[in-house]
Amino acid sequence: MKTDDYPSRTGEPARLIPRQDPVVYAPQGAPPPISQADIDQFEQRGFMVLHKLLPEREVAALEQASAQLRKHLQHEHSQETITEPGSHEVRSIFRIHETSPVFKQLARDKRLAGLARYLLNDDVYIHQSRLNYKPGFCGKEFYWHSDFETWHVEDGMPRMRAVSMSITLTDNIAENGPLMLIPGSHRYFAVCEGITPENHHLASLKKQEYGTPTETCLKTLVEQGGLASTVCEKGSVIVFDCNTIHGSNSNMTPFPRSNVFFVYNALSNQVVTPFCAQPPRPEHLCARQNIEPIPMEISQH
Ligand code: 6CS
Ligand code: FE
């Protein structure tokens, strides 16, 4: 009988419980692939921003691949393509590390996968990848949530031993819906109310209403840790713990906020059966079959 150390959406009242997992798994003294100051910030705040990690030329190639994917899939009704609520604009495209050679290579890039291996102190694989477009004028918000709460409850991810990397393909300015995070929120698990509906992902990826913390829990976390908006130029990498609460506002500017997301999960933290009463989510949202450690490549950028 598997134990559930992070029960959520079980009918219990919403509350904050302490995190029961390390944040940085690397052993003491192991030399980090980036500055120790950045690692310390990640440990303390639950995220870090590596400004302009990728050179312009590399970002331009990624942006072109992203635009081609969007153009190709705009009129396809593939399950990997999610449109914005109330419009046919593409909101997200999932599983790009498998469908796009450019993003497959980027996911293996040592600057990203090597950092994930350090933080998680294990071989890693891609649990989920996606392009979030947040188009100009109509890109809608992503309400406050912990990714881990969803990946634990709906995908069966056992422990908090996964990290997200969001690579910015356009400038993330204060006005076009940059990722907002609650510093320090990764140290608490926000138990959510409600019971997971059937096929929840068909709604949640457009507008999430289950698996979101209550306003009381959010107020407590913001009083403790404040709010941080990751304003950064294109080519930056926002690295955030699977349990750091985040969200982003709608984009009513003409400037799209397009980011790539790779979710690196520790090989020892492979998903089991979901912790809710629903069947597992589809493969394009949660890798479950043929899980292999991701090979690491040094990119010739
Ligand atoms: O359900 C998920 O896996 C997705 N939902 C959100 C709001 N963020 C993480 C992930 O893309
Ligand atoms: Fe998220």
mmCIF file of C-alpha atoms and ligand atoms in Angstrom:
data_model
loop_
_atom_site.group_PDB
_atom_site.id
_atom_site.type_symbol
_atom_site.label_atom_id
_atom_site.label_comp_id
_atom_site.label_asym_id
_atom_site.label_seq_id
_atom_site.Cartn_x
_atom_site.Cartn_y
_atom_site.Cartn_z
ATOM 1 C CA MET A 1 0.000 0.000 0.000
ATOM 2 C CA LYS A 2 1.709 3.220 -1.081
ATOM 3 C CA THR A 3 1.781 5.998 1.521
ATOM 4 C CA ASP A 4 0.601 9.471 0.600
ATOM 5 C CA ASP A 5 2.762 12.024 2.427
ATOM 6 C CA TYR A 6 1.142 14.890 0.521
ATOM 7 C CA PRO A 7 -2.611 14.195 0.633
ATOM 8 C CA SER A 8 -4.578 16.800 -1.336
ATOM 9 C CA ARG A 9 -8.082 16.963 -2.826
ATOM 10 C CA THR A 10 -9.093 14.196 -0.421
ATOM 11 C CA GLY A 11 -12.005 16.082 1.128
ATOM 12 C CA GLU A 12 -9.790 17.364 3.982
ATOM 13 C CA PRO A 13 -9.774 21.121 4.714
ATOM 14 C CA ALA A 14 -7.162 23.293 2.962
ATOM 15 C CA ARG A 15 -4.033 23.974 5.013
ATOM 16 C CA LEU A 16 -0.263 24.306 4.770
ATOM 17 C CA ILE A 17 1.854 21.318 5.844
ATOM 18 C CA PRO A 18 5.679 21.269 5.996
ATOM 19 C CA ARG A 19 7.701 20.002 3.045
ATOM 20 C CA GLN A 20 9.156 16.542 3.837
ATOM 21 C CA ASP A 21 11.823 16.486 1.126
ATOM 22 C CA PRO A 22 15.146 18.250 0.545
ATOM 23 C CA VAL A 23 15.235 21.123 -1.938
ATOM 24 C CA VAL A 24 18.796 20.660 -3.226
ATOM 25 C CA TYR A 25 19.767 16.957 -3.242
ATOM 26 C CA ALA A 26 23.420 17.502 -4.243
ATOM 27 C CA PRO A 27 25.726 16.261 -1.471
ATOM 28 C CA GLN A 28 27.502 18.878 0.659
ATOM 29 C CA GLY A 29 30.717 19.984 -1.056
ATOM 30 C CA ALA A 30 29.741 18.772 -4.529
ATOM 31 C CA PRO A 31 30.915 21.587 -6.874
ATOM 32 C CA PRO A 32 27.840 23.220 -8.500
ATOM 33 C CA PRO A 33 27.767 23.802 -12.312
ATOM 34 C CA ILE A 34 26.757 27.428 -11.650
ATOM 35 C CA SER A 35 27.547 29.877 -8.833
ATOM 36 C CA GLN A 36 27.010 28.724 -5.256
ATOM 37 C CA ALA A 37 25.126 32.000 -4.703
ATOM 38 C CA ASP A 38 22.563 30.947 -7.331
ATOM 39 C CA ILE A 39 22.222 27.496 -5.751
ATOM 40 C CA ASP A 40 21.760 29.091 -2.312
ATOM 41 C CA GLN A 41 19.080 31.400 -3.734
ATOM 42 C CA PHE A 42 17.282 28.412 -5.264
ATOM 43 C CA GLU A 43 17.390 26.591 -1.936
ATOM 44 C CA GLN A 44 16.118 29.576 0.035
ATOM 45 C CA ARG A 45 13.554 31.033 -2.373
ATOM 46 C CA GLY A 46 12.548 27.997 -4.442
ATOM 47 C CA PHE A 47 13.674 29.502 -7.749
ATOM 48 C CA MET A 48 16.499 31.346 -9.508
ATOM 49 C CA VAL A 49 16.817 33.294 -12.753
ATOM 50 C CA LEU A 50 19.875 32.667 -14.960
ATOM 51 C CA HIS A 51 19.810 35.870 -16.999
ATOM 52 C CA LYS A 52 20.649 35.583 -20.721
ATOM 53 C CA LEU A 53 22.169 32.119 -20.353
ATOM 54 C CA LEU A 54 21.602 31.443 -24.075
ATOM 55 C CA PRO A 55 23.217 33.653 -26.743
ATOM 56 C CA GLU A 56 21.022 35.658 -29.164
ATOM 57 C CA ARG A 57 21.746 33.419 -32.170
ATOM 58 C CA GLU A 58 20.628 30.323 -30.266
ATOM 59 C CA VAL A 59 17.473 32.018 -29.002
ATOM 60 C CA ALA A 60 16.596 33.153 -32.538
ATOM 61 C CA ALA A 61 16.745 29.533 -33.766
ATOM 62 C CA LEU A 62 14.523 28.418 -30.878
ATOM 63 C CA GLU A 63 12.052 31.225 -31.541
ATOM 64 C CA GLN A 64 11.857 30.213 -35.221
ATOM 65 C CA ALA A 65 11.246 26.564 -34.284
ATOM 66 C CA SER A 66 8.569 27.680 -31.819
ATOM 67 C CA ALA A 67 6.805 29.813 -34.441
ATOM 68 C CA GLN A 68 6.936 26.958 -37.005
ATOM 69 C CA LEU A 69 5.463 24.505 -34.501
ATOM 70 C CA ARG A 70 2.679 26.929 -33.640
ATOM 71 C CA LYS A 71 1.911 27.616 -37.344
ATOM 72 C CA HIS A 72 1.905 23.895 -38.154
ATOM 73 C CA LEU A 73 -0.308 22.959 -35.212
ATOM 74 C CA GLN A 74 -2.557 26.044 -35.198
ATOM 75 C CA HIS A 75 -5.220 24.274 -37.242
ATOM 76 C CA GLU A 76 -4.505 20.744 -36.094
ATOM 77 C CA HIS A 77 -6.631 19.438 -33.254
ATOM 78 C CA SER A 78 -3.815 17.395 -31.751
ATOM 79 C CA GLN A 79 -4.163 16.466 -28.094
ATOM 80 C CA GLU A 80 -0.798 18.123 -27.447
ATOM 81 C CA THR A 81 -2.141 21.536 -28.528
ATOM 82 C CA ILE A 82 -4.155 23.568 -26.002
ATOM 83 C CA THR A 83 -5.921 26.743 -27.144
ATOM 84 C CA GLU A 84 -6.752 29.804 -25.053
ATOM 85 C CA PRO A 85 -10.150 29.869 -23.323
ATOM 86 C CA GLY A 86 -12.545 31.741 -25.625
ATOM 87 C CA SER A 87 -10.282 31.833 -28.685
ATOM 88 C CA HIS A 88 -8.480 29.527 -31.123
ATOM 89 C CA GLU A 89 -5.122 31.055 -30.238
ATOM 90 C CA VAL A 90 -2.565 28.412 -29.225
ATOM 91 C CA ARG A 91 -1.912 28.556 -25.454
ATOM 92 C CA SER A 92 0.402 25.548 -25.041
ATOM 93 C CA ILE A 93 1.974 22.724 -27.025
ATOM 94 C CA PHE A 94 3.076 19.699 -24.983
ATOM 95 C CA ARG A 95 5.660 16.947 -25.570
ATOM 96 C CA ILE A 96 7.924 19.144 -27.700
ATOM 97 C CA HIS A 97 11.038 17.328 -26.440
ATOM 98 C CA GLU A 98 9.837 14.377 -28.505
ATOM 99 C CA THR A 99 8.157 16.031 -31.496
ATOM 100 C CA SER A 100 10.723 18.753 -32.253
ATOM 101 C CA PRO A 101 14.403 17.978 -32.974
ATOM 102 C CA VAL A 102 15.407 21.490 -31.826
ATOM 103 C CA PHE A 103 13.673 21.160 -28.460
ATOM 104 C CA LYS A 104 14.765 17.544 -28.091
ATOM 105 C CA GLN A 105 18.370 18.775 -28.317
ATOM 106 C CA LEU A 106 17.736 21.692 -25.957
ATOM 107 C CA ALA A 107 16.239 19.373 -23.323
ATOM 108 C CA ARG A 108 19.500 17.385 -23.357
ATOM 109 C CA ASP A 109 21.712 20.469 -23.183
ATOM 110 C CA LYS A 110 24.245 20.091 -20.365
ATOM 111 C CA ARG A 111 23.565 23.659 -19.221
ATOM 112 C CA LEU A 112 20.015 22.522 -18.355
ATOM 113 C CA ALA A 113 20.097 18.736 -17.854
ATOM 114 C CA GLY A 114 23.466 18.982 -16.067
ATOM 115 C CA LEU A 115 22.047 21.533 -13.625
ATOM 116 C CA ALA A 116 18.973 19.340 -13.059
ATOM 117 C CA ARG A 117 21.200 16.341 -12.317
ATOM 118 C CA TYR A 118 23.116 18.395 -9.768
ATOM 119 C CA LEU A 119 20.004 19.736 -8.032
ATOM 120 C CA LEU A 120 18.295 16.313 -7.948
ATOM 121 C CA ASN A 121 21.504 14.285 -7.449
ATOM 122 C CA ASP A 122 20.247 11.571 -9.769
ATOM 123 C CA ASP A 123 19.863 10.680 -13.412
ATOM 124 C CA VAL A 124 16.956 12.669 -14.799
ATOM 125 C CA TYR A 125 14.267 12.264 -17.441
ATOM 126 C CA ILE A 126 11.669 14.639 -18.901
ATOM 127 C CA HIS A 127 8.396 14.293 -16.999
ATOM 128 C CA GLN A 128 6.715 16.952 -19.171
ATOM 129 C CA SER A 129 7.699 19.565 -21.749
ATOM 130 C CA ARG A 130 5.658 22.395 -23.211
ATOM 131 C CA LEU A 131 5.735 25.675 -25.080
ATOM 132 C CA ASN A 132 3.544 28.307 -23.428
ATOM 133 C CA TYR A 133 2.845 31.089 -25.923
ATOM 134 C CA LYS A 134 0.848 33.653 -23.909
ATOM 135 C CA PRO A 135 0.079 35.531 -27.154
ATOM 136 C CA GLY A 136 -0.259 39.308 -27.265
ATOM 137 C CA PHE A 137 -3.714 40.772 -26.385
ATOM 138 C CA CYS A 138 -5.350 37.367 -25.695
ATOM 139 C CA GLY A 139 -2.899 35.296 -23.624
ATOM 140 C CA LYS A 140 -4.840 34.419 -20.478
ATOM 141 C CA GLU A 141 -3.562 33.931 -16.925
ATOM 142 C CA PHE A 142 -2.323 30.808 -15.159
ATOM 143 C CA TYR A 143 -3.792 31.027 -11.645
ATOM 144 C CA TRP A 144 -1.636 30.345 -8.557
ATOM 145 C CA HIS A 145 -0.655 26.691 -8.165
ATOM 146 C CA SER A 146 2.070 24.257 -7.194
ATOM 147 C CA ASP A 147 2.944 22.021 -10.142
ATOM 148 C CA PHE A 148 3.888 19.262 -7.691
ATOM 149 C CA GLU A 149 0.359 19.235 -6.241
ATOM 150 C CA THR A 150 -0.978 18.362 -9.709
ATOM 151 C CA TRP A 151 1.848 15.988 -10.606
ATOM 152 C CA HIS A 152 1.477 14.185 -7.244
ATOM 153 C CA VAL A 153 -2.328 13.959 -7.189
ATOM 154 C CA GLU A 154 -3.019 13.430 -10.888
ATOM 155 C CA ASP A 155 0.210 11.832 -12.148
ATOM 156 C CA GLY A 156 1.432 9.934 -9.072
ATOM 157 C CA MET A 157 4.775 11.724 -8.625
ATOM 158 C CA PRO A 158 5.861 10.448 -5.188
ATOM 159 C CA ARG A 159 8.310 13.037 -3.860
ATOM 160 C CA MET A 160 9.346 16.648 -4.393
ATOM 161 C CA ARG A 161 12.380 15.708 -6.485
ATOM 162 C CA ALA A 162 11.720 17.450 -9.788
ATOM 163 C CA VAL A 163 12.664 20.844 -11.194
ATOM 164 C CA SER A 164 11.186 23.031 -13.959
ATOM 165 C CA MET A 165 13.290 25.105 -16.338
ATOM 166 C CA SER A 166 11.539 27.841 -18.278
ATOM 167 C CA ILE A 167 13.567 29.255 -21.169
ATOM 168 C CA THR A 168 12.328 32.667 -22.314
ATOM 169 C CA LEU A 169 12.007 33.004 -26.099
ATOM 170 C CA THR A 170 10.728 36.566 -25.881
ATOM 171 C CA ASP A 171 11.492 39.331 -23.400
ATOM 172 C CA ASN A 172 9.447 38.784 -20.237
ATOM 173 C CA ILE A 173 8.554 42.370 -19.255
ATOM 174 C CA ALA A 174 6.522 43.517 -16.254
ATOM 175 C CA GLU A 175 3.429 44.024 -18.428
ATOM 176 C CA ASN A 176 3.191 40.889 -20.615
ATOM 177 C CA GLY A 177 2.501 38.268 -17.939
ATOM 178 C CA PRO A 178 5.921 37.160 -16.657
ATOM 179 C CA LEU A 179 6.080 34.164 -14.334
ATOM 180 C CA MET A 180 5.278 35.261 -10.766
ATOM 181 C CA LEU A 181 6.399 33.147 -7.819
ATOM 182 C CA ILE A 182 5.992 33.233 -4.046
ATOM 183 C CA PRO A 183 9.503 33.044 -2.556
ATOM 184 C CA GLY A 184 9.784 30.343 0.127
ATOM 185 C CA SER A 185 6.431 28.758 -0.751
ATOM 186 C CA HIS A 186 8.256 25.567 -1.811
ATOM 187 C CA ARG A 187 8.843 24.763 1.871
ATOM 188 C CA TYR A 188 5.125 24.146 2.473
ATOM 189 C CA PHE A 189 2.685 21.827 0.740
ATOM 190 C CA ALA A 190 -0.607 23.679 0.198
ATOM 191 C CA VAL A 191 -3.303 21.019 0.681
ATOM 192 C CA CYS A 192 -6.134 21.787 -1.750
ATOM 193 C CA GLU A 193 -9.879 21.302 -1.330
ATOM 194 C CA GLY A 194 -12.280 19.563 -3.696
ATOM 195 C CA ILE A 195 -12.166 16.218 -5.448
ATOM 196 C CA THR A 196 -10.413 15.817 -8.836
ATOM 197 C CA PRO A 197 -13.038 15.664 -11.604
ATOM 198 C CA GLU A 198 -12.869 13.174 -14.493
ATOM 199 C CA ASN A 199 -10.599 14.252 -17.363
ATOM 200 C CA HIS A 200 -9.645 17.295 -15.296
ATOM 201 C CA HIS A 201 -6.737 18.140 -17.605
ATOM 202 C CA LEU A 202 -9.119 19.019 -20.452
ATOM 203 C CA ALA A 203 -10.216 22.029 -18.386
ATOM 204 C CA SER A 204 -7.251 22.688 -16.094
ATOM 205 C CA LEU A 205 -4.778 23.398 -18.880
ATOM 206 C CA LYS A 206 -7.026 26.229 -20.088
ATOM 207 C CA LYS A 207 -8.142 27.480 -16.673
ATOM 208 C CA GLN A 208 -7.214 25.617 -13.483
ATOM 209 C CA GLU A 209 -9.905 25.471 -10.791
ATOM 210 C CA TYR A 210 -8.983 22.321 -8.822
ATOM 211 C CA GLY A 211 -5.591 21.919 -7.193
ATOM 212 C CA THR A 212 -5.315 25.643 -6.479
ATOM 213 C CA PRO A 213 -4.472 26.850 -2.938
ATOM 214 C CA THR A 214 -7.119 28.768 -0.979
ATOM 215 C CA GLU A 215 -6.792 32.541 -0.613
ATOM 216 C CA THR A 216 -6.066 32.049 3.103
ATOM 217 C CA CYS A 217 -3.081 29.794 2.327
ATOM 218 C CA LEU A 218 -1.885 32.161 -0.412
ATOM 219 C CA LYS A 219 -2.136 35.204 1.905
ATOM 220 C CA THR A 220 -0.101 33.398 4.569
ATOM 221 C CA LEU A 221 2.633 32.453 2.090
ATOM 222 C CA VAL A 222 2.783 35.928 0.540
ATOM 223 C CA GLU A 223 2.934 37.569 3.991
ATOM 224 C CA GLN A 224 5.945 35.338 4.746
ATOM 225 C CA GLY A 225 7.745 35.442 1.428
ATOM 226 C CA GLY A 226 6.386 38.293 -0.650
ATOM 227 C CA LEU A 227 5.966 38.137 -4.420
ATOM 228 C CA ALA A 228 8.594 37.947 -7.163
ATOM 229 C CA SER A 229 8.075 38.629 -10.861
ATOM 230 C CA THR A 230 10.703 37.135 -13.165
ATOM 231 C CA VAL A 231 11.267 40.049 -15.541
ATOM 232 C CA CYS A 232 14.117 38.969 -17.814
ATOM 233 C CA GLU A 233 15.358 39.211 -21.385
ATOM 234 C CA LYS A 234 14.929 36.452 -23.963
ATOM 235 C CA GLY A 235 17.423 33.645 -23.577
ATOM 236 C CA SER A 236 17.131 33.602 -19.776
ATOM 237 C CA VAL A 237 16.319 30.436 -17.807
ATOM 238 C CA ILE A 238 13.941 30.488 -14.832
ATOM 239 C CA VAL A 239 14.723 27.417 -12.694
ATOM 240 C CA PHE A 240 12.002 26.649 -10.156
ATOM 241 C CA ASP A 241 11.354 23.812 -7.717
ATOM 242 C CA CYS A 242 8.391 21.549 -8.548
ATOM 243 C CA ASN A 243 6.569 22.837 -5.452
ATOM 244 C CA THR A 244 7.160 26.605 -5.653
ATOM 245 C CA ILE A 245 3.791 28.298 -6.016
ATOM 246 C CA HIS A 246 3.608 30.349 -9.209
ATOM 247 C CA GLY A 247 1.232 31.799 -11.736
ATOM 248 C CA SER A 248 1.133 34.532 -14.369
ATOM 249 C CA ASN A 249 -1.213 37.343 -15.378
ATOM 250 C CA SER A 250 -3.026 37.764 -18.656
ATOM 251 C CA ASN A 251 -1.180 39.506 -21.449
ATOM 252 C CA MET A 252 -3.005 42.519 -22.910
ATOM 253 C CA THR A 253 0.126 44.033 -24.476
ATOM 254 C CA PRO A 254 1.052 43.507 -28.135
ATOM 255 C CA PHE A 255 4.165 41.597 -26.999
ATOM 256 C CA PRO A 256 3.914 37.766 -26.698
ATOM 257 C CA ARG A 257 5.482 36.053 -23.705
ATOM 258 C CA SER A 258 6.666 32.746 -25.149
ATOM 259 C CA ASN A 259 8.538 30.342 -22.884
ATOM 260 C CA VAL A 260 9.684 26.742 -23.237
ATOM 261 C CA PHE A 261 9.275 24.544 -20.141
ATOM 262 C CA PHE A 262 11.167 21.325 -19.429
ATOM 263 C CA VAL A 263 10.317 19.389 -16.257
ATOM 264 C CA TYR A 264 13.239 17.233 -15.102
ATOM 265 C CA ASN A 265 12.259 14.453 -12.711
ATOM 266 C CA ALA A 266 14.719 12.272 -10.791
ATOM 267 C CA LEU A 267 14.849 8.742 -12.170
ATOM 268 C CA SER A 268 14.292 7.472 -8.610
ATOM 269 C CA ASN A 269 11.096 9.563 -8.445
ATOM 270 C CA GLN A 270 9.284 7.970 -11.366
ATOM 271 C CA VAL A 271 5.526 8.373 -11.274
ATOM 272 C CA VAL A 272 3.410 5.595 -9.764
ATOM 273 C CA THR A 273 -0.383 5.379 -9.940
ATOM 274 C CA PRO A 274 -2.124 8.713 -9.335
ATOM 275 C CA PHE A 275 -2.919 9.671 -5.730
ATOM 276 C CA CYS A 276 -6.444 10.601 -6.785
ATOM 277 C CA ALA A 277 -9.214 8.260 -7.918
ATOM 278 C CA GLN A 278 -8.834 9.116 -11.603
ATOM 279 C CA PRO A 279 -6.975 7.111 -14.283
ATOM 280 C CA PRO A 280 -3.466 8.308 -15.243
ATOM 281 C CA ARG A 281 -3.255 11.407 -17.425
ATOM 282 C CA PRO A 282 -2.151 10.929 -21.049
ATOM 283 C CA GLU A 283 1.504 10.414 -21.972
ATOM 284 C CA HIS A 284 1.922 13.892 -23.486
ATOM 285 C CA LEU A 285 1.313 15.438 -20.045
ATOM 286 C CA CYS A 286 3.176 12.887 -17.956
ATOM 287 C CA ALA A 287 5.888 10.503 -19.200
ATOM 288 C CA ARG A 288 5.088 7.045 -17.877
ATOM 289 C CA GLN A 289 6.231 4.569 -20.568
ATOM 290 C CA ASN A 290 9.834 3.743 -21.583
ATOM 291 C CA ILE A 291 11.401 6.075 -18.998
ATOM 292 C CA GLU A 292 15.157 6.379 -19.654
ATOM 293 C CA PRO A 293 17.786 8.753 -18.247
ATOM 294 C CA ILE A 294 18.162 11.702 -20.613
ATOM 295 C CA PRO A 295 21.516 11.661 -22.398
ATOM 296 C CA MET A 296 23.453 14.891 -21.935
ATOM 297 C CA GLU A 297 24.897 16.855 -24.854
ATOM 298 C CA ILE A 298 27.187 19.819 -24.989
ATOM 299 C CA SER A 299 25.567 22.148 -27.517
ATOM 300 C CA GLN A 300 27.711 23.759 -30.225
ATOM 301 C CA HIS A 301 26.122 27.167 -29.709
HETATM 302 O O1 6CS B 1 -1.161 20.158 -15.207
HETATM 303 C C1 6CS B 1 0.004 20.371 -15.542
HETATM 304 O O2 6CS B 1 0.862 19.489 -15.616
HETATM 305 C C2 6CS B 1 0.327 21.777 -16.003
HETATM 306 N N1 6CS B 1 -0.432 22.761 -15.316
HETATM 307 C C3 6CS B 1 0.103 23.901 -14.899
HETATM 308 C C4 6CS B 1 -0.810 25.009 -14.569
HETATM 309 N N2 6CS B 1 1.412 24.063 -14.732
HETATM 310 C C5 6CS B 1 2.234 22.851 -14.860
HETATM 311 C C6 6CS B 1 1.784 22.034 -16.014
HETATM 312 O O3 6CS B 1 2.063 22.606 -17.215
HETATM 313 FE FE FE B 2 2.685 25.494 -13.518
#
